[in-house]
């Protein structure tokens, strides 16, 4: 008779299959944080609607992307969390090879390494080699607990062959006590990063007073008057820029634009 998993095991397996708390947090942040960033940066109210219209729907994700690629700590923590959520989802669907043998061990190592390496390389391209190395190592470390729990049978893949269901995990696999403790600590660290650290960093970035994209100084014509104003670049039209005018607080078309080094629009929330 196939062994029926306990309610606790079934709940863990189902949680992994759906992405766990990480999936819920990521979706919530993807919606709430860009709107918060936009509202705090441009002042809220009608300004938010004007900016969204000026950006056009295809460019709305630029707010979140801009926040991630300009904040090394936020981008790195997000990379670690996404890496672990993706791995947990695929592990729950049977992607982690169980059992002994060189072939399975090599495949298991490759599946465990490939995503952290990719995350580390991407992070290094944006923020430098040390950020990339730290992010890759953290992403790798925070998936070891998942591997240990599936190999010991504490967690089971959602899809298993019928002949494998009677023996969850690897019956002969006995990890040392320190590895079991490390796996338990890893679960708490991953949960803390997902539900505490990542939301905190995201909302700090949202109210830091910096634009999510570059600020340019452009010649803006209003009727018969031409002035040199600062614009948050929203999109490009021909030879000019469509942006949020920080001086007149409206959408403007600018020509002859030059980029500014600073992206600060206003004081951070904690200094205002």
Short mmCIF file of N, CA and C in Angstrom, two decimals, residues 28-42 44 48 52 60 63-64 67 203 206 212:
data_model
loop_
_atom_site.label_atom_id
_atom_site.label_comp_id
_atom_site.label_asym_id
_atom_site.label_seq_id
_atom_site.Cartn_x
_atom_site.Cartn_y
_atom_site.Cartn_z
N UNK A 28 2.78 40.61 -4.33
CA UNK A 28 2.33 41.82 -3.62
C UNK A 28 3.31 42.97 -3.82
N UNK A 29 4.60 42.68 -3.73
CA UNK A 29 5.60 43.73 -3.91
C UNK A 29 5.61 44.27 -5.34
N UNK A 30 5.42 43.38 -6.31
CA UNK A 30 5.44 43.80 -7.71
C UNK A 30 4.32 44.79 -8.01
N UNK A 31 3.23 44.72 -7.25
CA UNK A 31 2.11 45.64 -7.46
C UNK A 31 2.24 46.89 -6.60
N UNK A 32 2.53 46.70 -5.31
CA UNK A 32 2.48 47.82 -4.36
C UNK A 32 3.70 48.73 -4.43
N UNK A 33 4.88 48.15 -4.58
CA UNK A 33 6.11 48.95 -4.49
C UNK A 33 6.24 49.96 -5.63
N UNK A 34 6.02 49.59 -6.91
CA UNK A 34 6.14 50.59 -7.97
C UNK A 34 5.16 51.76 -7.80
N UNK A 35 3.94 51.47 -7.35
CA UNK A 35 2.97 52.54 -7.15
C UNK A 35 3.43 53.46 -6.02
N UNK A 36 3.96 52.87 -4.95
CA UNK A 36 4.48 53.68 -3.84
C UNK A 36 5.65 54.54 -4.30
N UNK A 37 6.54 53.95 -5.07
CA UNK A 37 7.69 54.69 -5.60
C UNK A 37 7.23 55.87 -6.44
N UNK A 38 6.30 55.61 -7.32
CA UNK A 38 5.81 56.66 -8.21
C UNK A 38 5.11 57.76 -7.42
N UNK A 39 4.25 57.37 -6.48
CA UNK A 39 3.50 58.36 -5.71
C UNK A 39 4.42 59.23 -4.87
N UNK A 40 5.41 58.63 -4.22
CA UNK A 40 6.30 59.43 -3.37
C UNK A 40 7.21 60.32 -4.20
N UNK A 41 7.64 59.83 -5.35
CA UNK A 41 8.60 60.59 -6.16
C UNK A 41 7.96 61.80 -6.82
N UNK A 42 6.77 61.62 -7.39
CA UNK A 42 6.16 62.72 -8.14
C UNK A 42 5.10 63.47 -7.34
N UNK A 44 2.09 62.05 -5.85
CA UNK A 44 0.78 61.42 -5.69
C UNK A 44 -0.32 62.15 -6.43
N UNK A 48 0.39 60.99 -10.41
CA UNK A 48 0.58 59.56 -10.66
C UNK A 48 -0.13 59.15 -11.94
N UNK A 52 1.68 57.76 -15.43
CA UNK A 52 1.34 56.46 -16.00
C UNK A 52 0.84 56.60 -17.44
N UNK A 60 5.27 50.60 -18.06
CA UNK A 60 5.01 50.59 -16.62
C UNK A 60 5.98 49.71 -15.84
N UNK A 63 9.39 51.00 -13.87
CA UNK A 63 9.54 51.52 -12.51
C UNK A 63 10.18 50.46 -11.62
N UNK A 64 9.62 49.26 -11.64
CA UNK A 64 10.15 48.18 -10.81
C UNK A 64 11.55 47.77 -11.28
N UNK A 67 14.10 50.34 -10.17
CA UNK A 67 14.41 50.23 -8.74
C UNK A 67 15.39 49.10 -8.47
N UNK A 203 10.40 48.83 0.22
CA UNK A 203 9.70 50.05 0.58
C UNK A 203 10.66 51.18 0.96
N UNK A 206 11.49 52.58 -2.23
CA UNK A 206 10.35 53.30 -2.81
C UNK A 206 10.24 54.73 -2.29
N UNK A 212 13.35 56.45 -10.45
CA UNK A 212 13.62 55.07 -10.85
C UNK A 212 14.39 55.01 -12.16
#
